[in-house]
Tab-separated table of C-alpha atoms in Angstrom:
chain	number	residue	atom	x	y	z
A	1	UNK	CA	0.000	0.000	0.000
A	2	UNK	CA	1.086	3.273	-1.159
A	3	UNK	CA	1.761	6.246	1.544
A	4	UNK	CA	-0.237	9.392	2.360
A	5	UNK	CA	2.746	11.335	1.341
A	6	UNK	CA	3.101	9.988	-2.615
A	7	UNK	CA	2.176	11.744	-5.449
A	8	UNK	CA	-0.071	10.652	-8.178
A	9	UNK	CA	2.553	9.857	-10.703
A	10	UNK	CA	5.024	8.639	-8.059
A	11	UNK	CA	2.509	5.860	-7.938
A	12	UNK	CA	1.706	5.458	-11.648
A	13	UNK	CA	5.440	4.637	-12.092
A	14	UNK	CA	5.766	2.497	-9.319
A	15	UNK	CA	2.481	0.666	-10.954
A	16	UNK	CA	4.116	0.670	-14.000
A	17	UNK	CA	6.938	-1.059	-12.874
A	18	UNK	CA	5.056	-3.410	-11.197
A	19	UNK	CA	3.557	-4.573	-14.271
A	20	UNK	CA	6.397	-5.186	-15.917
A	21	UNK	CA	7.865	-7.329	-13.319
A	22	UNK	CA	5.289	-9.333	-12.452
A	23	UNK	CA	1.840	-8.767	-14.424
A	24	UNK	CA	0.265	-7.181	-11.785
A	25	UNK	CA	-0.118	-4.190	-9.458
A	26	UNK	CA	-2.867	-2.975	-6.599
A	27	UNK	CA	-4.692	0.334	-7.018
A	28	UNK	CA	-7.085	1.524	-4.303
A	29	UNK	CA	-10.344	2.852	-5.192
A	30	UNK	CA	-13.471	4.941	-3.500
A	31	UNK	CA	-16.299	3.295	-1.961
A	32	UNK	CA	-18.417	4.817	-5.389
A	33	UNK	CA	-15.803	2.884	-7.648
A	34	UNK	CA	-13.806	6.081	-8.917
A	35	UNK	CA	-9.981	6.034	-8.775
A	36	UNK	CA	-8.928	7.906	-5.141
A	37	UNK	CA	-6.981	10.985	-5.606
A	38	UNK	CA	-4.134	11.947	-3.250
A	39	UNK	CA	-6.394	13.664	-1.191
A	40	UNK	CA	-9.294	11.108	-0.482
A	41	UNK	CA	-6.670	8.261	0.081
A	42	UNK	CA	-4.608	10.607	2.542
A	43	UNK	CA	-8.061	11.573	4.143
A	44	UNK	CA	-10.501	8.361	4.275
A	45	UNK	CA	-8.166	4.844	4.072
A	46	UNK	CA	-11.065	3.308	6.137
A	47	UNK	CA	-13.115	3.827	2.690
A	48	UNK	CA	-11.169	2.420	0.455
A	49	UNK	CA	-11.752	-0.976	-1.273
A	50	UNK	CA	-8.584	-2.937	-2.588
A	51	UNK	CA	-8.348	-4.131	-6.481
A	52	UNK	CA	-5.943	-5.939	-8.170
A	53	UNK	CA	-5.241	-5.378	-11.759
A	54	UNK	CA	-3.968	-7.979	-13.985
A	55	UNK	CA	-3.002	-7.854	-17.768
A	56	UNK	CA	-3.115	-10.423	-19.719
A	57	UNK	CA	-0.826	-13.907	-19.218
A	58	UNK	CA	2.320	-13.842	-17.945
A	59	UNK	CA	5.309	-12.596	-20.268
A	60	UNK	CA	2.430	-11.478	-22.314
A	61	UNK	CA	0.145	-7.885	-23.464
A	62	UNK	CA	-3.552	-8.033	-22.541
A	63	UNK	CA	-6.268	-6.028	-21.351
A	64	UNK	CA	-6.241	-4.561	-17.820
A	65	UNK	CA	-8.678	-6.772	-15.814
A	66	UNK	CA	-10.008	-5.485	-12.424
A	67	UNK	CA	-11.240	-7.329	-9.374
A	68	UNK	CA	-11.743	-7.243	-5.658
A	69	UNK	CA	-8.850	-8.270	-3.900
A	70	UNK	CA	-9.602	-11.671	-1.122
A	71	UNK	CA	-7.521	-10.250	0.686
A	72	UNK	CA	-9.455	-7.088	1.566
A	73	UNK	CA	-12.896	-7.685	0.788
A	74	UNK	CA	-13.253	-10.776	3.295
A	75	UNK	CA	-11.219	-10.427	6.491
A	76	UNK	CA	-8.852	-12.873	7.318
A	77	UNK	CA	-10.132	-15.160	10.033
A	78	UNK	CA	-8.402	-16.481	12.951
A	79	UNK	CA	-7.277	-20.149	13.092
A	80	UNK	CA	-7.518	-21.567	16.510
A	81	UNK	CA	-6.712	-25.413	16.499
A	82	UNK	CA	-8.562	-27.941	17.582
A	83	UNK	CA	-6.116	-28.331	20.494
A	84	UNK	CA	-6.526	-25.112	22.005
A	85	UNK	CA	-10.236	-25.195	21.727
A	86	UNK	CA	-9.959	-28.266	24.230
A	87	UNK	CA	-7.797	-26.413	26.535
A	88	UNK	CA	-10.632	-23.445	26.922
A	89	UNK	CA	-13.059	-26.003	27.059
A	90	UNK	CA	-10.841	-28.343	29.911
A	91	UNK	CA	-10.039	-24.949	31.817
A	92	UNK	CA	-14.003	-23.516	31.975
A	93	UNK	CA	-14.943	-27.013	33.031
A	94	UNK	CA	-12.482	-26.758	35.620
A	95	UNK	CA	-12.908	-23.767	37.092
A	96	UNK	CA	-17.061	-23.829	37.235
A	97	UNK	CA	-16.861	-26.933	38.622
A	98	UNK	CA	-14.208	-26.340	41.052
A	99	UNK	CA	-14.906	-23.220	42.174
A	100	UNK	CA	-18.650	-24.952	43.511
A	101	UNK	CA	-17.147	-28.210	45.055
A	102	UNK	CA	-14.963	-25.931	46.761
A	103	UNK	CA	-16.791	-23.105	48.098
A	104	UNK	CA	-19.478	-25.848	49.008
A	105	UNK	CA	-16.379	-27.503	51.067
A	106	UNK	CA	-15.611	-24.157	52.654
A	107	UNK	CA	-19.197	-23.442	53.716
A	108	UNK	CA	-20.266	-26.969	54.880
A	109	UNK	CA	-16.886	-28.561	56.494
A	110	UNK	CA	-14.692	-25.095	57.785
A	111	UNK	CA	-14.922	-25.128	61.747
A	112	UNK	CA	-14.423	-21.172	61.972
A	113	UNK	CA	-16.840	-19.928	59.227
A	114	UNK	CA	-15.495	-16.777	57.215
A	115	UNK	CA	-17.739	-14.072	56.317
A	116	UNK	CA	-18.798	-14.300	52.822
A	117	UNK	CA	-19.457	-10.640	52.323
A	118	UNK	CA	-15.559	-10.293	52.493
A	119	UNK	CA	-14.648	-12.623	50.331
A	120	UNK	CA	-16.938	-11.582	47.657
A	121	UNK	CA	-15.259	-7.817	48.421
A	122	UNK	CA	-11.813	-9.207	48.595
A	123	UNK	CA	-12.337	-11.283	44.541
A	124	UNK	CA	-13.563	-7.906	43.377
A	125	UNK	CA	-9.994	-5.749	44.388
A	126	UNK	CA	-8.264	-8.927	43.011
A	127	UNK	CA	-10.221	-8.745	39.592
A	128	UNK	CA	-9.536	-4.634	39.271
A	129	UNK	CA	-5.953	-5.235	40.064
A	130	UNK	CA	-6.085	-8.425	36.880
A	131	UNK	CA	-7.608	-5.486	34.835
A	132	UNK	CA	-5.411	-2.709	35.710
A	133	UNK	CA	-2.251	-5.430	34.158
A	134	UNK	CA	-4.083	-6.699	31.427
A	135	UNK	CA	-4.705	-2.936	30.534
A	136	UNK	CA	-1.127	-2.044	30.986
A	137	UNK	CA	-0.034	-4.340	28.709
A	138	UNK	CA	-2.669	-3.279	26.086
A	139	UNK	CA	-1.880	0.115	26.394
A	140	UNK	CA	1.535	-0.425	25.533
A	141	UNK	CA	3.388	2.092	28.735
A	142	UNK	CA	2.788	3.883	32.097
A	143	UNK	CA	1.754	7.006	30.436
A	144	UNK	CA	-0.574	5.862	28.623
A	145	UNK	CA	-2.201	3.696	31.127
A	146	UNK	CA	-2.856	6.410	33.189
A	147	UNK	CA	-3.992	8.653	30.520
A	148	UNK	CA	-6.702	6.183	29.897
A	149	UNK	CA	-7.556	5.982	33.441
A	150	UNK	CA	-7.976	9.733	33.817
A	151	UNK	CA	-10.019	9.847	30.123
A	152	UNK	CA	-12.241	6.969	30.308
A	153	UNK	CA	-12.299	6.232	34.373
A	154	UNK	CA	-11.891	9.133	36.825
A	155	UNK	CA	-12.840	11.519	34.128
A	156	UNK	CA	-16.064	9.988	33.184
A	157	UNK	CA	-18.311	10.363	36.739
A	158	UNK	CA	-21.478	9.483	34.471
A	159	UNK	CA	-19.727	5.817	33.064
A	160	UNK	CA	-18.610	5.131	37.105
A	161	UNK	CA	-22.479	5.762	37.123
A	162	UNK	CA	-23.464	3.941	34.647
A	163	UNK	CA	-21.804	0.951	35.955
A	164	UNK	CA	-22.718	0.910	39.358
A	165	UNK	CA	-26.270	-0.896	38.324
A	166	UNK	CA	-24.857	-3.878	37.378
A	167	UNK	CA	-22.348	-3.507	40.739
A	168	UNK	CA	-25.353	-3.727	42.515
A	169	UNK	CA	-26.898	-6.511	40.846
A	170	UNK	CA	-23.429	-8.570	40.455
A	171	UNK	CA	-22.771	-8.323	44.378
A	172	UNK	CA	-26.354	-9.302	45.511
A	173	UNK	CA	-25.409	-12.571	43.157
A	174	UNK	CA	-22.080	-13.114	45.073
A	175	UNK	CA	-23.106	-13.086	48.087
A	176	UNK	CA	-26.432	-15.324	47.393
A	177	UNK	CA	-24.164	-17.720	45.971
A	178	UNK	CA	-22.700	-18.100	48.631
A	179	UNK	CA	-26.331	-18.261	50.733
A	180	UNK	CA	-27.315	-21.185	48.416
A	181	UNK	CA	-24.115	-23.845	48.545
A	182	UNK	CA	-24.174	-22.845	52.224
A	183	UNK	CA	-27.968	-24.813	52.065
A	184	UNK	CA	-27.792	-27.320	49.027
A	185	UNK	CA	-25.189	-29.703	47.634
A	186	UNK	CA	-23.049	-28.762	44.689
A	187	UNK	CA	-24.472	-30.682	42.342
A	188	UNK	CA	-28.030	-29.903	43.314
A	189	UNK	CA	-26.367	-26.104	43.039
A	190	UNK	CA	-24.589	-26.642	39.782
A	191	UNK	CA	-27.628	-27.759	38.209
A	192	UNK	CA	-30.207	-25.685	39.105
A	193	UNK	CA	-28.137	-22.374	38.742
A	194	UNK	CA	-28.645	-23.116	34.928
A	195	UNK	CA	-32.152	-21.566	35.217
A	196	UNK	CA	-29.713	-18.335	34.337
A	197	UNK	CA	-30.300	-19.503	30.681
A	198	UNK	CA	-34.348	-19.088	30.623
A	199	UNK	CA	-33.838	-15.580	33.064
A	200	UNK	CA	-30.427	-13.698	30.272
A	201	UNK	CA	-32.865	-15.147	27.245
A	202	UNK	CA	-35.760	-12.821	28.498
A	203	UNK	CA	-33.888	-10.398	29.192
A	204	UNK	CA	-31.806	-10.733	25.972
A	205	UNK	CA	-35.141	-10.305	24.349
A	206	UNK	CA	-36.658	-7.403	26.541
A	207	UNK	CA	-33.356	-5.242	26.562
A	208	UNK	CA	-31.492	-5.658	23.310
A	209	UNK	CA	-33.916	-6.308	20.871
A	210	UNK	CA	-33.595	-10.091	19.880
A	211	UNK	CA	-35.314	-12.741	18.965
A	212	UNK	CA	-34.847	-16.595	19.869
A	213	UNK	CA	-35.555	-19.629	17.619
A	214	UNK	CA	-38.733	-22.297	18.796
A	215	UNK	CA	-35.494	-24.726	19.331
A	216	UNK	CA	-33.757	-22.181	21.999
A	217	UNK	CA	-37.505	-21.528	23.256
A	218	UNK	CA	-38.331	-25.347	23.079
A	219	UNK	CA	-34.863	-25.817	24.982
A	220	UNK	CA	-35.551	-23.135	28.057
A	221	UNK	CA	-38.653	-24.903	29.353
A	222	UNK	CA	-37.020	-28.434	28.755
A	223	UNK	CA	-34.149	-26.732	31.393
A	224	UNK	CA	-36.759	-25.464	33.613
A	225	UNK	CA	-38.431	-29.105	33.515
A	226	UNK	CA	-35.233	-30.271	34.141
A	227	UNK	CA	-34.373	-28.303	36.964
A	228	UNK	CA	-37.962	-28.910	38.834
A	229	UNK	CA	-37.352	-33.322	38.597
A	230	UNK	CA	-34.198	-32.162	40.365
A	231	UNK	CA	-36.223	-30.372	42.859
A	232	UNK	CA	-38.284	-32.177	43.406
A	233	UNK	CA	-36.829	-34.763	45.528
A	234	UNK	CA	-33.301	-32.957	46.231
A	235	UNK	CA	-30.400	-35.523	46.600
A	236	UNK	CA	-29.258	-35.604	50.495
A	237	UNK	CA	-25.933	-35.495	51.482
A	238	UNK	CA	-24.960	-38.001	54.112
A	239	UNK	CA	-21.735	-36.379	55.299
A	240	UNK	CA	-22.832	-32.998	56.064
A	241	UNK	CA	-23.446	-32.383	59.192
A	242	UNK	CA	-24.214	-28.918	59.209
A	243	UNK	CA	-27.944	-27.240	59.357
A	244	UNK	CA	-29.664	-27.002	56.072
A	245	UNK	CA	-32.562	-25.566	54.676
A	246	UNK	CA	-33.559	-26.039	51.045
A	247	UNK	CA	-36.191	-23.534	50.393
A	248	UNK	CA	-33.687	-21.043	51.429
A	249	UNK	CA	-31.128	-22.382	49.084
A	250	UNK	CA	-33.480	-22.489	46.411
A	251	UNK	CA	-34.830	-19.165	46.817
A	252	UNK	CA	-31.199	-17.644	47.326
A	253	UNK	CA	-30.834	-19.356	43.532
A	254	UNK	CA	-33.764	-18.128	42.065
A	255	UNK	CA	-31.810	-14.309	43.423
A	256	UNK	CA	-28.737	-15.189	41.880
A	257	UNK	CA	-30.125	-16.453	38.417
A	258	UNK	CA	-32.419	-13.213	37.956
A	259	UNK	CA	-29.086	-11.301	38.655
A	260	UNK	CA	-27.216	-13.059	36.236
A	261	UNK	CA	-29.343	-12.538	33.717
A	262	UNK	CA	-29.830	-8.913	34.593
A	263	UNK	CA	-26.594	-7.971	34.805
A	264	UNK	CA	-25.285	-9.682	32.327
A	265	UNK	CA	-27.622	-8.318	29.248
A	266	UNK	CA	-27.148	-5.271	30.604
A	267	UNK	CA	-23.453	-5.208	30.595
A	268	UNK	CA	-23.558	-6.636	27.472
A	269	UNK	CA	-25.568	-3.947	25.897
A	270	UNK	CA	-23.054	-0.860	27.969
A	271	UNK	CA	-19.911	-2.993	25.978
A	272	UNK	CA	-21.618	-3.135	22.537
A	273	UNK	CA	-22.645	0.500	22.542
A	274	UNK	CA	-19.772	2.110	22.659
A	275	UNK	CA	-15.525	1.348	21.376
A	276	UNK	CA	-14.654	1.357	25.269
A	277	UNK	CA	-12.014	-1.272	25.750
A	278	UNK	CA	-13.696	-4.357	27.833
A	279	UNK	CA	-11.006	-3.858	30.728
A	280	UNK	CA	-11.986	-0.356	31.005
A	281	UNK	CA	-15.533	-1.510	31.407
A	282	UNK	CA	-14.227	-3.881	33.716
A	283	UNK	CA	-12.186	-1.685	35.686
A	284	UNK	CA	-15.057	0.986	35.698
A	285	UNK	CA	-17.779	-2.013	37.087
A	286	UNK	CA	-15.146	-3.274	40.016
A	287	UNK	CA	-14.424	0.683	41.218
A	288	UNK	CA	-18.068	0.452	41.729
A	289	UNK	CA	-18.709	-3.462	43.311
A	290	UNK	CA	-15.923	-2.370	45.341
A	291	UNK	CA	-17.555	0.660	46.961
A	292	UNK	CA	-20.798	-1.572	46.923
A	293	UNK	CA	-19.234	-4.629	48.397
A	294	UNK	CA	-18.092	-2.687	51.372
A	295	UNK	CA	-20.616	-1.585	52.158
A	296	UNK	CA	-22.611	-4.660	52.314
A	297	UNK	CA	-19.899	-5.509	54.405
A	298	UNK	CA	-20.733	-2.972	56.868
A	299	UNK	CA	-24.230	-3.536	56.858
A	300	UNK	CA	-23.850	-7.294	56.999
A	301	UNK	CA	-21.703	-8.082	58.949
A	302	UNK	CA	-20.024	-4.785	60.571
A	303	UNK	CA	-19.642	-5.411	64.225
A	304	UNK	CA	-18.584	-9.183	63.810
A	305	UNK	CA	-15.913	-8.130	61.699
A	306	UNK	CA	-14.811	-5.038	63.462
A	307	UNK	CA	-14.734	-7.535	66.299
A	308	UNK	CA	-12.843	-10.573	64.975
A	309	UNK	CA	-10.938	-8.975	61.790
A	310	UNK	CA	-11.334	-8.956	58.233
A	311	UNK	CA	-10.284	-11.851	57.135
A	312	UNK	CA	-11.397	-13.948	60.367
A	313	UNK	CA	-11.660	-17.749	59.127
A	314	UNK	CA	-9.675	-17.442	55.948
A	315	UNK	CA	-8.052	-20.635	55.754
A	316	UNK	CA	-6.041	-22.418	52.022
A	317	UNK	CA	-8.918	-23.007	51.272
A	318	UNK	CA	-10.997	-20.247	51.456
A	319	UNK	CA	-8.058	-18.243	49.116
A	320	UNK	CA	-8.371	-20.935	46.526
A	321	UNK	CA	-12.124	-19.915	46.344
A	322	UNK	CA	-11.030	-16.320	46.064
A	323	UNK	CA	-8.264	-17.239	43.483
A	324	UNK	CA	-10.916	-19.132	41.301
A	325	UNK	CA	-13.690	-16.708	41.868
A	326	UNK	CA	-11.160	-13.479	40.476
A	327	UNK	CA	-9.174	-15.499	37.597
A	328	UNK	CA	-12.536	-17.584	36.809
A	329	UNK	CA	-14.205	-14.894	35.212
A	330	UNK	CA	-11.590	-13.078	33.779
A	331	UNK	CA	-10.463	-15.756	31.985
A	332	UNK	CA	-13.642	-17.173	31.053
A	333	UNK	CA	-14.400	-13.556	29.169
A	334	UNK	CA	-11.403	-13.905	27.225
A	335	UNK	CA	-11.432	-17.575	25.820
A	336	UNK	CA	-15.197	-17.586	25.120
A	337	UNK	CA	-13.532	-15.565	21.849
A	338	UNK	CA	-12.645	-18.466	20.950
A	339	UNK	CA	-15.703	-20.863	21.213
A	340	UNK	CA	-18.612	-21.306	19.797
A	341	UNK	CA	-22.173	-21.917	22.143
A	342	UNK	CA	-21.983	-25.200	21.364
A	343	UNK	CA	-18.315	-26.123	23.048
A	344	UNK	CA	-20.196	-23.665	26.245
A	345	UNK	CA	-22.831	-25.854	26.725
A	346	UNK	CA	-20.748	-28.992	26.567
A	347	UNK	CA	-18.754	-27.129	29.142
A	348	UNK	CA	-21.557	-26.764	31.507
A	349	UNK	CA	-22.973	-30.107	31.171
A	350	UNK	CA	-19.719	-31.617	32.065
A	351	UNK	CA	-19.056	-28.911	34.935
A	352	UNK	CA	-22.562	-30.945	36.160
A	353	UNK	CA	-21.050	-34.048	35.738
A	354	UNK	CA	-18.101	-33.069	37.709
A	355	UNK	CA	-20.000	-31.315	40.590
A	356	UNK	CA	-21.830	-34.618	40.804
A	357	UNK	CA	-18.796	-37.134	41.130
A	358	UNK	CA	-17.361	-34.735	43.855
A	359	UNK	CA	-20.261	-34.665	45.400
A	360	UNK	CA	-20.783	-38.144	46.250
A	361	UNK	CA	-17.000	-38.907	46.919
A	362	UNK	CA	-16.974	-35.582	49.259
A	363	UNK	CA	-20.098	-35.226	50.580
A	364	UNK	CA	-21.760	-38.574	50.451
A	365	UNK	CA	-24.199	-37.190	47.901
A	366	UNK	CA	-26.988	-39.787	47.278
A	367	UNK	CA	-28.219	-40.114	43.754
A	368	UNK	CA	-32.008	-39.683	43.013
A	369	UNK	CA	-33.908	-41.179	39.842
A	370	UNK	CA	-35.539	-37.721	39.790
A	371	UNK	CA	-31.972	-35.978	40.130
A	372	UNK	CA	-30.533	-38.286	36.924
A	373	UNK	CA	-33.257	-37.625	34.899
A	374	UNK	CA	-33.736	-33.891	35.394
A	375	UNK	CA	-29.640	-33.465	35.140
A	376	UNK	CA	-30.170	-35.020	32.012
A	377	UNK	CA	-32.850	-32.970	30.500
A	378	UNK	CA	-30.276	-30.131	31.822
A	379	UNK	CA	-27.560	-30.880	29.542
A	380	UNK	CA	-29.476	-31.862	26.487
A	381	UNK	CA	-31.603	-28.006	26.926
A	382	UNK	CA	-27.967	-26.656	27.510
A	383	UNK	CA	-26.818	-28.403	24.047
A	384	UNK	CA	-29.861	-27.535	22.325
A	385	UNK	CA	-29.958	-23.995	23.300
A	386	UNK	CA	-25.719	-23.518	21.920
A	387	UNK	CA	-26.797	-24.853	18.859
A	388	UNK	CA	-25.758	-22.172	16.015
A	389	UNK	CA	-28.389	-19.585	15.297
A	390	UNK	CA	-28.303	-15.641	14.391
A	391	UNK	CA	-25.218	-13.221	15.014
A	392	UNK	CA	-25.177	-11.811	18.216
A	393	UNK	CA	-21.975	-9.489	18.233
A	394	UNK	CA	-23.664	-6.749	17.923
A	395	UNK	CA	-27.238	-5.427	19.147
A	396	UNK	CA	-29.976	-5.326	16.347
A	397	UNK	CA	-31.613	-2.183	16.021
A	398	UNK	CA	-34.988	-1.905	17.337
A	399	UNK	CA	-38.081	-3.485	15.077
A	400	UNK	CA	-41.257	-2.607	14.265
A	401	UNK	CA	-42.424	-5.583	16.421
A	402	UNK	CA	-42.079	-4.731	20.368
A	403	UNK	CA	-41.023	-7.211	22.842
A	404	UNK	CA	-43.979	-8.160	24.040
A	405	UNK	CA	-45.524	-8.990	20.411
A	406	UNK	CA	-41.919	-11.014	19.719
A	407	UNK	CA	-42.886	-12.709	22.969
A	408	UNK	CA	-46.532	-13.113	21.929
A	409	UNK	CA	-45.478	-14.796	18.300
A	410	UNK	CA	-43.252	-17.230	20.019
């Protein structure tokens, strides 16, 4: 590609001599077909569209022949091997099945019981501070870092603002995760916490405009079927000898999933309307679950902690919850670039699976006919629901239709 700085003729010889080495030059033309002039190519590259002229055969006069170049007019796309696709795949498995076994353990078998409230406020500083060195490195240097703190962070009060609803939202679904594995088994958990699928595909609909398929639709209330059989007659857990109580488990779930869903869309939608980098997003929504986090921390569980410390009951442990809980996410966002919904459901289904084995070998979970059958119906809604279906990277402008007639048509 030519410079700004090149004449006209300056790049009529250097055509020129192109063709008579090898047949063939590039010439960059407006987005109305006419040839660019110096000033339109120095002014508007992004509107440019690449051709490649070719004359005749090899060796050989001919007429000048023009046509799109591949390279340009289709952008090249990424290859990702096979192998690396299992390795996201292995490592979201992991970690969402993990993380549950093990803040289950921490809740259930820990003699001097943390406070939750902290630990959800501790995994939000460790997830700003992740953002604040993935940023770095994007950024390039120091000074520029900071200049994109000060532009798109401390400068912005109304983006801090902005993200604060979702704060909200994300830290009442922290902390009632922690409510519901503190009163059902991780499996039982794992499962029904996929009721987040039915609650971000209403929302998806409501808040951004979209529409799902009868399969997707057919596949939510297969999942909620699912999840009721499981329900039902919840699997007991032999080696727990702490109290229980399932209805507050379940409701504490039923918290956490409309949060998800929630929060999620509407993250979604603050990333996809605007070129903000996603770790200043990120950084802007843990500023603000920060602030929030403490002061459900006060509120919660103030005097106990003023009297016993902050981090009163952290054991090994308790940090490895933390540790998944930060890097979980964070990493999660990042290699789901490089999956399709498909390989995410497969994900979850054996993050179930998982739960489940660890459950019984841990816990002494006891396997119900009801609990097989409506894990089952879990994964196959999960699978059904990732199969491939419209483009979703960006938000669809609004239709004639409203959402409650794309609701009604369903």
């Amino acid at each position: 590609m030519f410079a700004a700085s090149e004449t006209a003729p300056e790049r009529g010889r250097v055509e020129q001599d192109a063709l008579q080495a090898g047949r063939s030059s590039t010439r960059w033309f407006g987005a109305a077909g006419g040839a660019a002039g110096g000033a339109l190519w120095a002014a508007a590259p992004h509107s440019m569209v690449r051709w490649e002229e070719r004359r005749g055969t090899a060796g050989g006069p001919g007429p000048a022949v023009l046509k799109p170049s591949a390279s340009t007019m289709s952008p090249p796309k990424e290859n990702v091997s096979l192998l690396f696709k299992l390795y996201c795949l292995t490592v979201m498995t992991l970690v969402a099945a993990t993380y549950t076994v093990a803040l289950r353990y921490t809740r259930t078998v820990e003699t001097e019981l943390y406070f939750s409230t902290t630990a959800v406020c501790v995994t939000e500083v460790i997830k700003l501070f992740l953002s604040l060195g993935i940023l770095a490195k994007e950024t390039g240097s120091l000074t520029r870092l900071i200049t994109s703190l000060k532009e798109n962070v401390f400068g912005s009060p109304k983006e801090l603002l902005k993200l604060s609803v979702p704060s909200v939202v994300y830290a009442l679904q922290n902390n009632m995760a922690f409510v519901a594995l503190s009163n059902l088994d991780a499996a039982v958990y794992q499962v029904t916490y996929q009721l987040k699928i039915p609650c971000t595909a209403l929302c998806t609909v409501l808040m951004l405009s979209r529409t799902l398929s009868k399969l997707q639709w057919f596949s939510v209330f297969m999942l909620c079927g699912g999840v009721t059989l499981v329900q039902w007659e919840p699997a007991q857990a032999t080696k727990v000898q702490v109290e229980q109580n399932p209805w507050l488990g379940f409701g504490a779930i039923a918290v956490a999933v409309f949060c998800s869903g929630f929060a999620g869309v509407y993250f979604e939608k603050v990333l996809k309307s605007s070129d903000t980098s996603l770790w200043v997003r990120n950084i802007q929504l843990y500023l603000s679950g920060i602030v929030v986090n403490l002061f459900v921390v006060y509120m919660s569980d103030g005097a106990k902690v003023l009297e016993k410390g902050f981090f009163y009951g952290y054991t090994y442990y308790v940090w490895f919850v933390v540790f998944l809980a930060s890097v979980g996410g964070l990493y999660t966002s990042v290699v789901v670039k490089y999956t399709d919904n498909i390989m995410k459901g497969f994900s979850a289904a054996a993050a179930i699976v998982l739960s489940t084995v660890a459950s019984v070998i841990l816990f002494g979970l006891q396997i119900t006919v009801t609990f097989s059958l409506g894990a089952l119906l879990v994964c196959i809604s999960i699978y059904l629901y990732g199969l491939p279906r419209q483009d979703t990277t960006k938000i669809q402008p609004s239709e004639t239709k409203t959402s409650k007639e794309r609701l009604a048509t369903v």
